[in-house]
């Protein structure tokens, strides 16, 4: 690979100690400046090999989100999709988005990333986040109930009582629209 082409595959940044760091645009892995290691990584980058020889348009914002999460939270929060056969996946999806909110905002501030105006508008809409939190909080007792049922020692008596409480929660719900 020609050296100039190699550098196009990385985002250069300066860390808190003033050292140059290079982040793969495809998989988000980061290294100090070491040409041999960077070239070797491009040959073996799993995500790059799965997609194509060029980083996708969507991988750059994702890599940036992961970097910002590390800076803000000191960890990465995976943004997950729902899985029809996993009862808790919708809740986990909402939970991860809410936990990554600050990093998502920070991605909007990145000059190098283009984001659709409708997506930006939604992210910046306070009502969107409020509704997301309401839905998250509404689903939480159901998730707790599911975990109780999946525990090593589920008790029918406590399950019945919890189920009755959930029924009352649904009946007395005035925050979540019925169509949800």
CSV table of C-alpha atoms in Angstrom, one decimal:
chain,number,residue,atom,x,y,z
A,1,UNK,CA,0.0,0.0,0.0
A,2,UNK,CA,1.3,3.4,-0.9
A,3,UNK,CA,2.1,5.4,2.3
A,4,UNK,CA,-0.3,8.3,1.4
A,5,UNK,CA,-3.1,5.8,0.9
A,6,UNK,CA,-2.3,4.2,4.3
A,7,UNK,CA,-2.6,7.5,6.1
A,8,UNK,CA,-6.0,8.1,4.5
A,9,UNK,CA,-7.3,5.0,6.5
A,10,UNK,CA,-6.5,6.7,9.9
A,11,UNK,CA,-7.7,9.6,11.9
A,12,UNK,CA,-4.8,11.5,13.5
A,13,UNK,CA,-5.3,13.0,16.9
A,14,UNK,CA,-3.1,14.3,19.8
A,15,UNK,CA,-3.7,12.5,23.1
A,16,UNK,CA,-3.8,14.2,26.5
A,17,UNK,CA,0.0,13.7,26.8
A,18,UNK,CA,0.6,15.5,23.5
A,19,UNK,CA,1.5,12.3,21.6
A,20,UNK,CA,0.3,11.5,18.1
A,21,UNK,CA,-2.3,8.7,18.0
A,22,UNK,CA,-3.8,7.1,14.9
A,23,UNK,CA,-7.3,5.6,14.9
A,24,UNK,CA,-8.4,3.2,12.2
A,25,UNK,CA,-11.4,4.7,10.4
A,26,UNK,CA,-13.0,1.3,10.0
A,27,UNK,CA,-12.6,-0.5,13.4
A,28,UNK,CA,-11.7,2.3,15.8
A,29,UNK,CA,-8.5,0.7,17.1
A,30,UNK,CA,-5.9,3.2,18.0
A,31,UNK,CA,-2.0,3.2,18.0
A,32,UNK,CA,1.0,5.4,18.5
A,33,UNK,CA,2.7,6.4,15.3
A,34,UNK,CA,4.4,3.2,14.1
A,35,UNK,CA,4.3,2.8,10.3
A,36,UNK,CA,4.9,-0.9,10.3
A,37,UNK,CA,2.2,-1.7,12.8
A,38,UNK,CA,-0.3,0.6,11.1
A,39,UNK,CA,0.4,-1.0,7.7
A,40,UNK,CA,0.1,-4.5,9.3
A,41,UNK,CA,-3.2,-3.6,10.9
A,42,UNK,CA,-4.7,-2.5,7.5
A,43,UNK,CA,-3.9,-6.0,6.1
A,44,UNK,CA,-5.6,-7.7,9.0
A,45,UNK,CA,-8.4,-5.3,10.1
A,46,UNK,CA,-11.4,-7.6,10.4
A,47,UNK,CA,-14.1,-5.0,9.8
A,48,UNK,CA,-12.2,-3.6,6.8
A,49,UNK,CA,-11.9,-7.0,5.3
A,50,UNK,CA,-15.6,-7.8,5.9
A,51,UNK,CA,-16.8,-4.6,4.2
A,52,UNK,CA,-14.4,-3.6,1.5
A,53,UNK,CA,-11.0,-2.0,0.9
A,54,UNK,CA,-12.4,1.4,1.8
A,55,UNK,CA,-13.9,2.4,5.1
A,56,UNK,CA,-17.7,2.9,4.7
A,57,UNK,CA,-19.3,6.3,5.2
A,58,UNK,CA,-21.0,4.9,8.3
A,59,UNK,CA,-17.9,3.5,9.9
A,60,UNK,CA,-16.3,6.9,10.4
A,61,UNK,CA,-19.1,8.4,12.6
A,62,UNK,CA,-19.2,5.1,14.5
A,63,UNK,CA,-15.4,5.2,15.1
A,64,UNK,CA,-15.8,8.8,16.2
A,65,UNK,CA,-18.6,7.8,18.6
A,66,UNK,CA,-16.5,5.1,20.1
A,67,UNK,CA,-13.5,7.5,20.6
A,68,UNK,CA,-15.8,10.1,22.2
A,69,UNK,CA,-17.3,7.5,24.5
A,70,UNK,CA,-13.9,6.5,25.7
A,71,UNK,CA,-13.1,10.2,26.3
A,72,UNK,CA,-16.4,11.0,28.1
A,73,UNK,CA,-17.2,7.7,29.9
A,74,UNK,CA,-13.9,5.8,29.8
A,75,UNK,CA,-15.7,2.9,28.1
A,76,UNK,CA,-17.6,2.1,24.9
A,77,UNK,CA,-21.4,1.6,25.0
A,78,UNK,CA,-22.5,-0.5,22.1
A,79,UNK,CA,-25.5,0.8,20.3
A,80,UNK,CA,-27.6,-2.4,19.7
A,81,UNK,CA,-30.5,-3.2,17.6
A,82,UNK,CA,-33.6,-5.0,18.8
A,83,UNK,CA,-33.9,-8.8,18.3
A,84,UNK,CA,-37.4,-10.2,18.0
A,85,UNK,CA,-36.6,-13.3,19.9
A,86,UNK,CA,-34.9,-11.6,22.8
A,87,UNK,CA,-37.5,-10.1,25.1
A,88,UNK,CA,-35.1,-7.6,26.7
A,89,UNK,CA,-33.5,-6.3,23.5
A,90,UNK,CA,-35.8,-3.3,23.0
A,91,UNK,CA,-35.1,-2.1,26.6
A,92,UNK,CA,-31.3,-2.7,26.1
A,93,UNK,CA,-31.4,-0.7,22.9
A,94,UNK,CA,-33.1,2.3,24.6
A,95,UNK,CA,-30.8,2.0,27.6
A,96,UNK,CA,-27.6,2.1,25.5
A,97,UNK,CA,-28.8,5.1,23.5
A,98,UNK,CA,-29.7,7.0,26.7
A,99,UNK,CA,-26.4,6.1,28.3
A,100,UNK,CA,-24.5,7.2,25.2
A,101,UNK,CA,-26.4,10.5,24.9
A,102,UNK,CA,-23.5,12.8,25.7
A,103,UNK,CA,-21.2,11.1,23.2
A,104,UNK,CA,-24.0,11.2,20.5
A,105,UNK,CA,-24.2,15.0,21.1
A,106,UNK,CA,-20.4,15.2,20.8
A,107,UNK,CA,-20.5,13.5,17.4
A,108,UNK,CA,-22.7,16.3,16.2
A,109,UNK,CA,-20.0,18.8,17.1
A,110,UNK,CA,-17.4,17.0,14.9
A,111,UNK,CA,-16.7,19.1,11.8
A,112,UNK,CA,-15.4,16.1,9.8
A,113,UNK,CA,-18.7,14.2,10.0
A,114,UNK,CA,-21.7,14.9,7.9
A,115,UNK,CA,-25.1,13.9,9.5
A,116,UNK,CA,-28.5,14.1,7.8
A,117,UNK,CA,-30.4,17.3,9.0
A,118,UNK,CA,-33.4,15.2,10.1
A,119,UNK,CA,-31.2,13.0,12.3
A,120,UNK,CA,-29.5,16.1,13.8
A,121,UNK,CA,-32.9,17.6,14.5
A,122,UNK,CA,-34.1,14.5,16.2
A,123,UNK,CA,-30.9,14.2,18.4
A,124,UNK,CA,-31.2,17.9,19.4
A,125,UNK,CA,-34.9,17.6,20.2
A,126,UNK,CA,-35.4,17.6,24.0
A,127,UNK,CA,-38.8,16.0,23.6
A,128,UNK,CA,-37.3,13.0,21.8
A,129,UNK,CA,-35.0,12.3,24.7
A,130,UNK,CA,-37.8,12.8,27.2
A,131,UNK,CA,-40.1,10.3,25.4
A,132,UNK,CA,-37.2,7.8,25.1
A,133,UNK,CA,-36.6,8.1,28.9
A,134,UNK,CA,-40.4,7.6,29.6
A,135,UNK,CA,-40.5,4.5,27.4
A,136,UNK,CA,-37.3,3.2,29.0
A,137,UNK,CA,-38.7,3.7,32.5
A,138,UNK,CA,-42.0,2.1,31.5
A,139,UNK,CA,-40.3,-1.0,30.2
A,140,UNK,CA,-37.9,-1.4,33.2
A,141,UNK,CA,-40.4,-3.2,35.5
A,142,UNK,CA,-41.0,-5.7,32.7
A,143,UNK,CA,-37.3,-6.4,32.4
A,144,UNK,CA,-36.9,-6.9,36.1
A,145,UNK,CA,-39.8,-9.3,36.0
A,146,UNK,CA,-38.2,-11.3,33.1
A,147,UNK,CA,-35.0,-11.5,35.0
A,148,UNK,CA,-36.9,-12.8,38.1
A,149,UNK,CA,-38.5,-15.5,35.9
A,150,UNK,CA,-35.1,-16.4,34.5
A,151,UNK,CA,-33.4,-16.5,37.9
A,152,UNK,CA,-32.2,-19.8,39.5
A,153,UNK,CA,-35.0,-19.7,42.1
A,154,UNK,CA,-38.1,-18.1,40.6
A,155,UNK,CA,-41.1,-18.3,43.0
A,156,UNK,CA,-44.6,-18.5,41.6
A,157,UNK,CA,-46.0,-16.4,44.5
A,158,UNK,CA,-43.7,-13.5,43.9
A,159,UNK,CA,-44.1,-13.8,40.1
A,160,UNK,CA,-47.9,-13.6,40.5
A,161,UNK,CA,-47.6,-10.5,42.7
A,162,UNK,CA,-45.2,-8.8,40.3
A,163,UNK,CA,-47.4,-9.6,37.4
A,164,UNK,CA,-50.4,-7.9,39.1
A,165,UNK,CA,-48.2,-4.9,39.7
A,166,UNK,CA,-47.3,-4.8,36.0
A,167,UNK,CA,-50.9,-5.1,35.1
A,168,UNK,CA,-51.7,-2.0,37.2
A,169,UNK,CA,-48.7,-0.2,35.7
A,170,UNK,CA,-50.1,-0.7,32.2
A,171,UNK,CA,-53.7,0.2,33.3
A,172,UNK,CA,-52.6,3.4,35.1
A,173,UNK,CA,-50.1,4.4,32.4
A,174,UNK,CA,-50.8,7.9,31.1
A,175,UNK,CA,-47.4,8.8,29.7
A,176,UNK,CA,-46.9,6.2,27.0
A,177,UNK,CA,-49.3,6.3,24.0
A,178,UNK,CA,-51.5,3.2,23.6
A,179,UNK,CA,-50.1,2.5,20.1
A,180,UNK,CA,-46.7,1.8,21.6
